[in-house]
PDB file of N, CA and C in Angstrom:
ATOM      1  N   VAL V   1     -15.510  -7.423 -10.049  1.00 95.00           N
ATOM      2  CA  VAL V   1     -16.440  -6.758  -9.146  1.00 95.00           C
ATOM      3  C   VAL V   1     -15.836  -6.766  -7.743  1.00 95.00           C
ATOM      4  N   LEU V   2     -16.363  -5.882  -6.913  1.00 96.00           N
ATOM      5  CA  LEU V   2     -16.028  -5.937  -5.491  1.00 96.00           C
ATOM      6  C   LEU V   2     -16.895  -7.052  -4.920  1.00 96.00           C
ATOM      7  N   ASP V   3     -16.264  -8.158  -4.499  1.00 96.00           N
ATOM      8  CA  ASP V   3     -17.057  -9.346  -4.195  1.00 96.00           C
ATOM      9  C   ASP V   3     -17.176  -9.712  -2.720  1.00 96.00           C
ATOM     10  N   TRP V   4     -16.381  -9.139  -1.835  1.00 97.00           N
ATOM     11  CA  TRP V   4     -16.596  -9.347  -0.402  1.00 97.00           C
ATOM     12  C   TRP V   4     -15.875  -8.281   0.410  1.00 97.00           C
ATOM     13  N   ARG V   5     -16.348  -8.114   1.630  1.00 97.00           N
ATOM     14  CA  ARG V   5     -15.830  -7.096   2.554  1.00 97.00           C
ATOM     15  C   ARG V   5     -15.116  -7.758   3.721  1.00 97.00           C
ATOM     16  N   ASN V   6     -14.134  -7.029   4.253  1.00 97.00           N
ATOM     17  CA  ASN V   6     -13.444  -7.491   5.453  1.00 97.00           C
ATOM     18  C   ASN V   6     -13.315  -6.303   6.404  1.00 97.00           C
ATOM     19  N   GLY V   7     -14.120  -6.273   7.421  1.00 94.00           N
ATOM     20  CA  GLY V   7     -14.057  -5.217   8.419  1.00 94.00           C
ATOM     21  C   GLY V   7     -12.990  -5.454   9.472  1.00 94.00           C
ATOM     22  N   GLU V   8     -12.321  -6.605   9.407  1.00 95.00           N
ATOM     23  CA  GLU V   8     -11.299  -6.977  10.405  1.00 95.00           C
ATOM     24  C   GLU V   8      -9.952  -7.224   9.745  1.00 95.00           C
ATOM     25  N   SER V   9      -9.626  -6.510   8.671  1.00 94.00           N
ATOM     26  CA  SER V   9      -8.377  -6.744   7.941  1.00 94.00           C
ATOM     27  C   SER V   9      -7.194  -6.098   8.649  1.00 94.00           C
ATOM     28  N   ILE V  10      -5.982  -6.308   8.107  1.00 93.00           N
ATOM     29  CA  ILE V  10      -4.780  -5.701   8.688  1.00 93.00           C
ATOM     30  C   ILE V  10      -4.688  -4.214   8.353  1.00 93.00           C
ATOM     31  N   ALA V  11      -5.543  -3.772   7.461  1.00 94.00           N
ATOM     32  CA  ALA V  11      -5.672  -2.355   7.136  1.00 94.00           C
ATOM     33  C   ALA V  11      -7.067  -1.907   7.573  1.00 94.00           C
ATOM     34  N   PHE V  12      -7.294  -0.601   7.525  1.00 96.00           N
ATOM     35  CA  PHE V  12      -8.605  -0.094   7.913  1.00 96.00           C
ATOM     36  C   PHE V  12      -9.626  -0.496   6.855  1.00 96.00           C
ATOM     37  N   ARG V  13     -10.368  -1.538   7.130  1.00 96.00           N
ATOM     38  CA  ARG V  13     -11.386  -2.097   6.248  1.00 96.00           C
ATOM     39  C   ARG V  13     -10.793  -2.482   4.886  1.00 96.00           C
ATOM     40  N   SER V  14     -11.421  -3.427   4.213  1.00 97.00           N
ATOM     41  CA  SER V  14     -10.982  -3.778   2.867  1.00 97.00           C
ATOM     42  C   SER V  14     -12.139  -4.386   2.088  1.00 97.00           C
ATOM     43  N   LEU V  15     -12.092  -4.184   0.786  1.00 97.00           N
ATOM     44  CA  LEU V  15     -13.048  -4.777  -0.151  1.00 97.00           C
ATOM     45  C   LEU V  15     -12.238  -5.529  -1.200  1.00 97.00           C
ATOM     46  N   HIS V  16     -12.560  -6.790  -1.393  1.00 97.00           N
ATOM     47  CA  HIS V  16     -11.819  -7.653  -2.321  1.00 97.00           C
ATOM     48  C   HIS V  16     -12.290  -7.440  -3.756  1.00 97.00           C
ATOM     49  N   ILE V  17     -11.342  -7.438  -4.675  1.00 95.00           N
ATOM     50  CA  ILE V  17     -11.629  -7.338  -6.112  1.00 95.00           C
ATOM     51  C   ILE V  17     -11.532  -8.739  -6.701  1.00 95.00           C
ATOM     52  N   SER V  18     -12.534  -9.145  -7.450  1.00 94.00           N
ATOM     53  CA  SER V  18     -12.603 -10.507  -8.000  1.00 94.00           C
ATOM     54  C   SER V  18     -11.645 -10.665  -9.188  1.00 94.00           C
ATOM     55  N   TYR V  19     -10.379 -10.568  -8.916  1.00 90.00           N
ATOM     56  CA  TYR V  19      -9.322 -10.725  -9.915  1.00 90.00           C
ATOM     57  C   TYR V  19      -8.313 -11.698  -9.345  1.00 90.00           C
ATOM     58  N   PRO V  20      -7.789 -12.581 -10.134  1.00 91.00           N
ATOM     59  CA  PRO V  20      -7.995 -12.787 -11.563  1.00 91.00           C
ATOM     60  C   PRO V  20      -9.161 -13.725 -11.838  1.00 91.00           C
ATOM     61  N   ASN V  21      -9.809 -13.495 -12.947  1.00 89.00           N
ATOM     62  CA  ASN V  21     -10.844 -14.427 -13.395  1.00 89.00           C
ATOM     63  C   ASN V  21     -10.173 -15.459 -14.310  1.00 89.00           C
ATOM     64  N   PRO V  22     -10.897 -16.477 -14.767  1.00 93.00           N
ATOM     65  CA  PRO V  22     -10.275 -17.502 -15.610  1.00 93.00           C
ATOM     66  C   PRO V  22      -9.593 -16.932 -16.872  1.00 93.00           C
ATOM     67  N   GLN V  23     -10.177 -15.934 -17.477  1.00 92.00           N
ATOM     68  CA  GLN V  23      -9.573 -15.317 -18.665  1.00 92.00           C
ATOM     69  C   GLN V  23      -8.250 -14.628 -18.305  1.00 92.00           C
ATOM     70  N   ASP V  24      -8.219 -13.949 -17.181  1.00 91.00           N
ATOM     71  CA  ASP V  24      -6.986 -13.302 -16.719  1.00 91.00           C
ATOM     72  C   ASP V  24      -5.899 -14.341 -16.455  1.00 91.00           C
ATOM     73  N   ARG V  25      -6.283 -15.459 -15.853  1.00 94.00           N
ATOM     74  CA  ARG V  25      -5.307 -16.521 -15.558  1.00 94.00           C
ATOM     75  C   ARG V  25      -4.727 -17.100 -16.843  1.00 94.00           C
ATOM     76  N   ARG V  26      -5.582 -17.352 -17.831  1.00 96.00           N
ATOM     77  CA  ARG V  26      -5.099 -17.880 -19.122  1.00 96.00           C
ATOM     78  C   ARG V  26      -4.155 -16.898 -19.801  1.00 96.00           C
ATOM     79  N   ALA V  27      -4.523 -15.622 -19.804  1.00 95.00           N
ATOM     80  CA  ALA V  27      -3.681 -14.609 -20.449  1.00 95.00           C
ATOM     81  C   ALA V  27      -2.315 -14.539 -19.756  1.00 95.00           C
ATOM     82  N   ALA V  28      -2.297 -14.601 -18.437  1.00 95.00           N
ATOM     83  CA  ALA V  28      -1.029 -14.571 -17.705  1.00 95.00           C
ATOM     84  C   ALA V  28      -0.206 -15.818 -18.002  1.00 95.00           C
ATOM     85  N   GLN V  29      -0.860 -16.966 -18.024  1.00 95.00           N
ATOM     86  CA  GLN V  29      -0.161 -18.214 -18.295  1.00 95.00           C
ATOM     87  C   GLN V  29       0.466 -18.186 -19.687  1.00 95.00           C
ATOM     88  N   GLN V  30      -0.238 -17.666 -20.676  1.00 97.00           N
ATOM     89  CA  GLN V  30       0.295 -17.563 -22.035  1.00 97.00           C
ATOM     90  C   GLN V  30       1.529 -16.673 -22.092  1.00 97.00           C
ATOM     91  N   ARG V  31       1.617 -15.714 -21.202  1.00 95.00           N
ATOM     92  CA  ARG V  31       2.774 -14.813 -21.143  1.00 95.00           C
ATOM     93  C   ARG V  31       3.863 -15.320 -20.195  1.00 95.00           C
ATOM     94  N   GLY V  32       3.577 -16.442 -19.535  1.00 97.00           N
ATOM     95  CA  GLY V  32       4.526 -16.973 -18.566  1.00 97.00           C
ATOM     96  C   GLY V  32       4.607 -16.132 -17.306  1.00 97.00           C
ATOM     97  N   LYS V  33       3.512 -15.490 -16.961  1.00 95.00           N
ATOM     98  CA  LYS V  33       3.469 -14.594 -15.809  1.00 95.00           C
ATOM     99  C   LYS V  33       2.513 -15.109 -14.746  1.00 95.00           C
ATOM    100  N   ASN V  34       2.715 -14.661 -13.541  1.00 93.00           N
ATOM    101  CA  ASN V  34       1.796 -14.931 -12.444  1.00 93.00           C
ATOM    102  C   ASN V  34       0.759 -13.805 -12.433  1.00 93.00           C
ATOM    103  N   PRO V  35      -0.534 -14.126 -12.461  1.00 91.00           N
ATOM    104  CA  PRO V  35      -1.535 -13.064 -12.489  1.00 91.00           C
ATOM    105  C   PRO V  35      -1.714 -12.340 -11.162  1.00 91.00           C
ATOM    106  N   GLY V  36      -1.166 -12.895 -10.094  1.00 90.00           N
ATOM    107  CA  GLY V  36      -1.360 -12.281  -8.780  1.00 90.00           C
ATOM    108  C   GLY V  36      -2.721 -12.633  -8.221  1.00 90.00           C
ATOM    109  N   GLY V  37      -3.148 -11.900  -7.243  1.00 91.00           N
ATOM    110  CA  GLY V  37      -4.435 -12.157  -6.620  1.00 91.00           C
ATOM    111  C   GLY V  37      -4.540 -11.436  -5.285  1.00 91.00           C
ATOM    112  N   MET V  38      -5.644 -11.651  -4.603  1.00 91.00           N
ATOM    113  CA  MET V  38      -5.942 -10.982  -3.333  1.00 91.00           C
ATOM    114  C   MET V  38      -5.772  -9.465  -3.454  1.00 91.00           C
ATOM    115  N   ILE V  39      -6.307  -8.906  -4.525  1.00 93.00           N
ATOM    116  CA  ILE V  39      -6.258  -7.467  -4.749  1.00 93.00           C
ATOM    117  C   ILE V  39      -7.425  -6.842  -3.992  1.00 93.00           C
ATOM    118  N   MET V  40      -7.105  -5.839  -3.202  1.00 95.00           N
ATOM    119  CA  MET V  40      -8.098  -5.215  -2.335  1.00 95.00           C
ATOM    120  C   MET V  40      -8.086  -3.696  -2.505  1.00 95.00           C
ATOM    121  N   VAL V  41      -9.216  -3.090  -2.186  1.00 96.00           N
ATOM    122  CA  VAL V  41      -9.281  -1.653  -1.933  1.00 96.00           C
ATOM    123  C   VAL V  41      -9.303  -1.563  -0.417  1.00 96.00           C
ATOM    124  N   HIS V  42      -8.359  -0.820   0.170  1.00 95.00           N
ATOM    125  CA  HIS V  42      -8.284  -0.790   1.631  1.00 95.00           C
ATOM    126  C   HIS V  42      -7.757   0.538   2.144  1.00 95.00           C
ATOM    127  N   GLY V  43      -7.932   0.728   3.442  1.00 94.00           N
ATOM    128  CA  GLY V  43      -7.377   1.891   4.108  1.00 94.00           C
ATOM    129  C   GLY V  43      -5.925   1.640   4.475  1.00 94.00           C
ATOM    130  N   ILE V  44      -5.407   2.498   5.318  1.00 93.00           N
ATOM    131  CA  ILE V  44      -4.020   2.411   5.761  1.00 93.00           C
ATOM    132  C   ILE V  44      -3.880   1.283   6.781  1.00 93.00           C
ATOM    133  N   LEU V  45      -2.684   0.694   6.853  1.00 89.00           N
ATOM    134  CA  LEU V  45      -2.446  -0.373   7.825  1.00 89.00           C
ATOM    135  C   LEU V  45      -2.868   0.078   9.214  1.00 89.00           C
ATOM    136  N   ASN V  46      -3.485  -0.827   9.949  1.00 89.00           N
ATOM    137  CA  ASN V  46      -3.957  -0.509  11.295  1.00 89.00           C
ATOM    138  C   ASN V  46      -2.815   0.050  12.136  1.00 89.00           C
ATOM    139  N   GLY V  47      -3.096   1.128  12.843  1.00 89.00           N
ATOM    140  CA  GLY V  47      -2.108   1.786  13.678  1.00 89.00           C
ATOM    141  C   GLY V  47      -1.384   2.934  12.993  1.00 89.00           C
ATOM    142  N   PHE V  48      -1.564   3.052  11.664  1.00 86.00           N
ATOM    143  CA  PHE V  48      -0.885   4.102  10.913  1.00 86.00           C
ATOM    144  C   PHE V  48      -1.857   5.076  10.253  1.00 86.00           C
ATOM    145  N   GLY V  49      -3.100   5.067  10.689  1.00 86.00           N
ATOM    146  CA  GLY V  49      -4.112   5.947  10.120  1.00 86.00           C
ATOM    147  C   GLY V  49      -3.766   7.418  10.231  1.00 86.00           C
ATOM    148  N   TRP V  50      -2.922   7.774  11.194  1.00 88.00           N
ATOM    149  CA  TRP V  50      -2.511   9.168  11.371  1.00 88.00           C
ATOM    150  C   TRP V  50      -1.785   9.710  10.144  1.00 88.00           C
ATOM    151  N   MET V  51      -1.285   8.810   9.283  1.00 84.00           N
ATOM    152  CA  MET V  51      -0.549   9.258   8.102  1.00 84.00           C
ATOM    153  C   MET V  51      -1.434   9.989   7.096  1.00 84.00           C
ATOM    154  N   GLY V  52      -2.740   9.672   7.129  1.00 81.00           N
ATOM    155  CA  GLY V  52      -3.631  10.308   6.168  1.00 81.00           C
ATOM    156  C   GLY V  52      -3.129  10.129   4.742  1.00 81.00           C
ATOM    157  N   ARG V  53      -3.137  11.198   3.980  1.00 82.00           N
ATOM    158  CA  ARG V  53      -2.724  11.120   2.572  1.00 82.00           C
ATOM    159  C   ARG V  53      -1.216  10.968   2.373  1.00 82.00           C
ATOM    160  N   LEU V  54      -0.434  11.093   3.421  1.00 80.00           N
ATOM    161  CA  LEU V  54       1.015  10.910   3.294  1.00 80.00           C
ATOM    162  C   LEU V  54       1.373   9.508   2.808  1.00 80.00           C
ATOM    163  N   HIS V  55       0.477   8.549   3.016  1.00 82.00           N
ATOM    164  CA  HIS V  55       0.756   7.179   2.578  1.00 82.00           C
ATOM    165  C   HIS V  55       0.959   7.117   1.068  1.00 82.00           C
ATOM    166  N   ARG V  56       0.518   8.125   0.346  1.00 83.00           N
ATOM    167  CA  ARG V  56       0.647   8.142  -1.116  1.00 83.00           C
ATOM    168  C   ARG V  56       2.056   8.460  -1.600  1.00 83.00           C
ATOM    169  N   LEU V  57       2.946   8.808  -0.710  1.00 81.00           N
ATOM    170  CA  LEU V  57       4.306   9.183  -1.108  1.00 81.00           C
ATOM    171  C   LEU V  57       5.164   7.980  -1.491  1.00 81.00           C
ATOM    172  N   THR V  58       4.688   6.792  -1.195  1.00 83.00           N
ATOM    173  CA  THR V  58       5.425   5.591  -1.556  1.00 83.00           C
ATOM    174  C   THR V  58       4.446   4.504  -2.004  1.00 83.00           C
ATOM    175  N   ASN V  59       4.918   3.574  -2.810  1.00 83.00           N
ATOM    176  CA  ASN V  59       4.096   2.465  -3.278  1.00 83.00           C
ATOM    177  C   ASN V  59       4.264   1.309  -2.297  1.00 83.00           C
ATOM    178  N   TRP V  60       3.347   1.178  -1.380  1.00 82.00           N
ATOM    179  CA  TRP V  60       3.480   0.195  -0.304  1.00 82.00           C
ATOM    180  C   TRP V  60       2.455  -0.922  -0.360  1.00 82.00           C
ATOM    181  N   THR V  61       1.582  -0.949  -1.378  1.00 86.00           N
ATOM    182  CA  THR V  61       0.433  -1.845  -1.329  1.00 86.00           C
ATOM    183  C   THR V  61       0.596  -3.187  -2.036  1.00 86.00           C
ATOM    184  N   ASP V  62       1.659  -3.393  -2.781  1.00 82.00           N
ATOM    185  CA  ASP V  62       1.865  -4.656  -3.504  1.00 82.00           C
ATOM    186  C   ASP V  62       0.690  -4.967  -4.422  1.00 82.00           C
ATOM    187  N   GLY V  63       0.205  -3.943  -5.121  1.00 84.00           N
ATOM    188  CA  GLY V  63      -0.837  -4.139  -6.119  1.00 84.00           C
ATOM    189  C   GLY V  63      -2.238  -3.772  -5.707  1.00 84.00           C
ATOM    190  N   CYS V  64      -2.452  -3.483  -4.443  1.00 90.00           N
ATOM    191  CA  CYS V  64      -3.783  -3.091  -3.990  1.00 90.00           C
ATOM    192  C   CYS V  64      -4.029  -1.605  -4.257  1.00 90.00           C
ATOM    193  N   ILE V  65      -5.230  -1.172  -3.945  1.00 91.00           N
ATOM    194  CA  ILE V  65      -5.617   0.226  -4.074  1.00 91.00           C
ATOM    195  C   ILE V  65      -5.821   0.748  -2.662  1.00 91.00           C
ATOM    196  N   ALA V  66      -4.948   1.664  -2.242  1.00 93.00           N
ATOM    197  CA  ALA V  66      -5.011   2.176  -0.869  1.00 93.00           C
ATOM    198  C   ALA V  66      -5.638   3.557  -0.835  1.00 93.00           C
ATOM    199  N   LEU V  67      -6.469   3.746   0.155  1.00 94.00           N
ATOM    200  CA  LEU V  67      -7.119   5.029   0.415  1.00 94.00           C
ATOM    201  C   LEU V  67      -6.771   5.452   1.836  1.00 94.00           C
ATOM    202  N   SER V  68      -6.912   6.744   2.132  1.00 93.00           N
ATOM    203  CA  SER V  68      -6.782   7.157   3.529  1.00 93.00           C
ATOM    204  C   SER V  68      -7.945   6.502   4.292  1.00 93.00           C
ATOM    205  N   ASP V  69      -7.836   6.424   5.593  1.00 94.00           N
ATOM    206  CA  ASP V  69      -8.909   5.805   6.376  1.00 94.00           C
ATOM    207  C   ASP V  69     -10.224   6.558   6.199  1.00 94.00           C
ATOM    208  N   GLN V  70     -10.157   7.864   6.138  1.00 93.00           N
ATOM    209  CA  GLN V  70     -11.370   8.664   5.933  1.00 93.00           C
ATOM    210  C   GLN V  70     -11.992   8.355   4.569  1.00 93.00           C
ATOM    211  N   GLU V  71     -11.164   8.282   3.523  1.00 94.00           N
ATOM    212  CA  GLU V  71     -11.668   7.935   2.193  1.00 94.00           C
ATOM    213  C   GLU V  71     -12.243   6.518   2.185  1.00 94.00           C
ATOM    214  N   MET V  72     -11.560   5.596   2.888  1.00 96.00           N
ATOM    215  CA  MET V  72     -12.032   4.207   2.928  1.00 96.00           C
ATOM    216  C   MET V  72     -13.368   4.117   3.630  1.00 96.00           C
ATOM    217  N   GLN V  73     -13.556   4.868   4.705  1.00 97.00           N
ATOM    218  CA  GLN V  73     -14.841   4.838   5.398  1.00 97.00           C
ATOM    219  C   GLN V  73     -15.956   5.299   4.471  1.00 97.00           C
ATOM    220  N   GLU V  74     -15.723   6.360   3.714  1.00 97.00           N
ATOM    221  CA  GLU V  74     -16.733   6.848   2.776  1.00 97.00           C
ATOM    222  C   GLU V  74     -17.003   5.807   1.689  1.00 97.00           C
ATOM    223  N   PHE V  75     -15.942   5.215   1.145  1.00 96.00           N
ATOM    224  CA  PHE V  75     -16.073   4.177   0.118  1.00 96.00           C
ATOM    225  C   PHE V  75     -16.881   3.007   0.663  1.00 96.00           C
ATOM    226  N   TRP V  76     -16.535   2.560   1.860  1.00 97.00           N
ATOM    227  CA  TRP V  76     -17.205   1.442   2.546  1.00 97.00           C
ATOM    228  C   TRP V  76     -18.696   1.712   2.699  1.00 97.00           C
ATOM    229  N   ASP V  77     -19.024   2.951   3.054  1.00 98.00           N
ATOM    230  CA  ASP V  77     -20.412   3.320   3.323  1.00 98.00           C
ATOM    231  C   ASP V  77     -21.277   3.384   2.065  1.00 98.00           C
ATOM    232  N   VAL V  78     -20.702   3.700   0.915  1.00 97.00           N
ATOM    233  CA  VAL V  78     -21.525   3.937  -0.280  1.00 97.00           C
ATOM    234  C   VAL V  78     -21.366   2.896  -1.392  1.00 97.00           C
ATOM    235  N   VAL V  79     -20.336   2.056  -1.334  1.00 96.00           N
ATOM    236  CA  VAL V  79     -20.090   1.106  -2.424  1.00 96.00           C
ATOM    237  C   VAL V  79     -20.447  -0.304  -1.966  1.00 96.00           C
ATOM    238  N   PRO V  80     -21.501  -0.885  -2.551  1.00 97.00           N
ATOM    239  CA  PRO V  80     -21.919  -2.225  -2.120  1.00 97.00           C
ATOM    240  C   PRO V  80     -21.117  -3.351  -2.788  1.00 97.00           C
ATOM    241  N   VAL V  81     -21.122  -4.513  -2.152  1.00 97.00           N
ATOM    242  CA  VAL V  81     -20.590  -5.728  -2.770  1.00 97.00           C
ATOM    243  C   VAL V  81     -21.341  -5.938  -4.075  1.00 97.00           C
ATOM    244  N   GLY V  82     -20.628  -6.342  -5.114  1.00 97.00           N
ATOM    245  CA  GLY V  82     -21.220  -6.549  -6.433  1.00 97.00           C
ATOM    246  C   GLY V  82     -20.985  -5.379  -7.377  1.00 97.00           C
ATOM    247  N   THR V  83     -20.389  -4.303  -6.876  1.00 97.00           N
ATOM    248  CA  THR V  83     -20.100  -3.141  -7.726  1.00 97.00           C
ATOM    249  C   THR V  83     -19.008  -3.504  -8.712  1.00 97.00           C
ATOM    250  N   PRO V  84     -19.237  -3.258 -10.017  1.00 96.00           N
ATOM    251  CA  PRO V  84     -18.195  -3.517 -11.015  1.00 96.00           C
ATOM    252  C   PRO V  84     -17.016  -2.571 -10.805  1.00 96.00           C
ATOM    253  N   ILE V  85     -15.822  -3.066 -11.088  1.00 91.00           N
ATOM    254  CA  ILE V  85     -14.619  -2.250 -11.022  1.00 91.00           C
ATOM    255  C   ILE V  85     -13.743  -2.616 -12.215  1.00 91.00           C
ATOM    256  N   GLU V  86     -13.122  -1.621 -12.825  1.00 87.00           N
ATOM    257  CA  GLU V  86     -12.244  -1.857 -13.964  1.00 87.00           C
ATOM    258  C   GLU V  86     -10.847  -1.366 -13.611  1.00 87.00           C
ATOM    259  N   ILE V  87      -9.868  -2.227 -13.811  1.00 77.00           N
ATOM    260  CA  ILE V  87      -8.478  -1.880 -13.546  1.00 77.00           C
ATOM    261  C   ILE V  87      -7.772  -1.746 -14.891  1.00 77.00           C
ATOM    262  N   GLN V  88      -7.177  -0.609 -15.100  1.00 77.00           N
ATOM    263  CA  GLN V  88      -6.458  -0.371 -16.348  1.00 77.00           C
ATOM    264  C   GLN V  88      -4.988  -0.126 -16.047  1.00 77.00           C
ATOM    265  N   PRO V  89      -4.109  -0.577 -16.958  1.00 70.00           N
ATOM    266  CA  PRO V  89      -2.664  -0.357 -16.750  1.00 70.00           C
ATOM    267  C   PRO V  89      -2.324   1.125 -16.804  1.00 70.00           C
TER     268      PRO V  89
END
């Protein structure tokens, strides 16, 4: 789920995804992998909002879900904490 908000992040707003859960950690451990963590839905890094959708031309998020600042503002306004989210490979 989206479990907390950060209006003061290094990107334009962010919402944290409650991953990994205990089951995810066990599955990663069984594979000898690090499950990662601190996965967020966020806007563009502060100061680079002018890029708009151009930020999609490269994978710069290290596993997060990045939106343009305009998209992030809309997401922020309509998606409450506690909203379920599913991540698929």
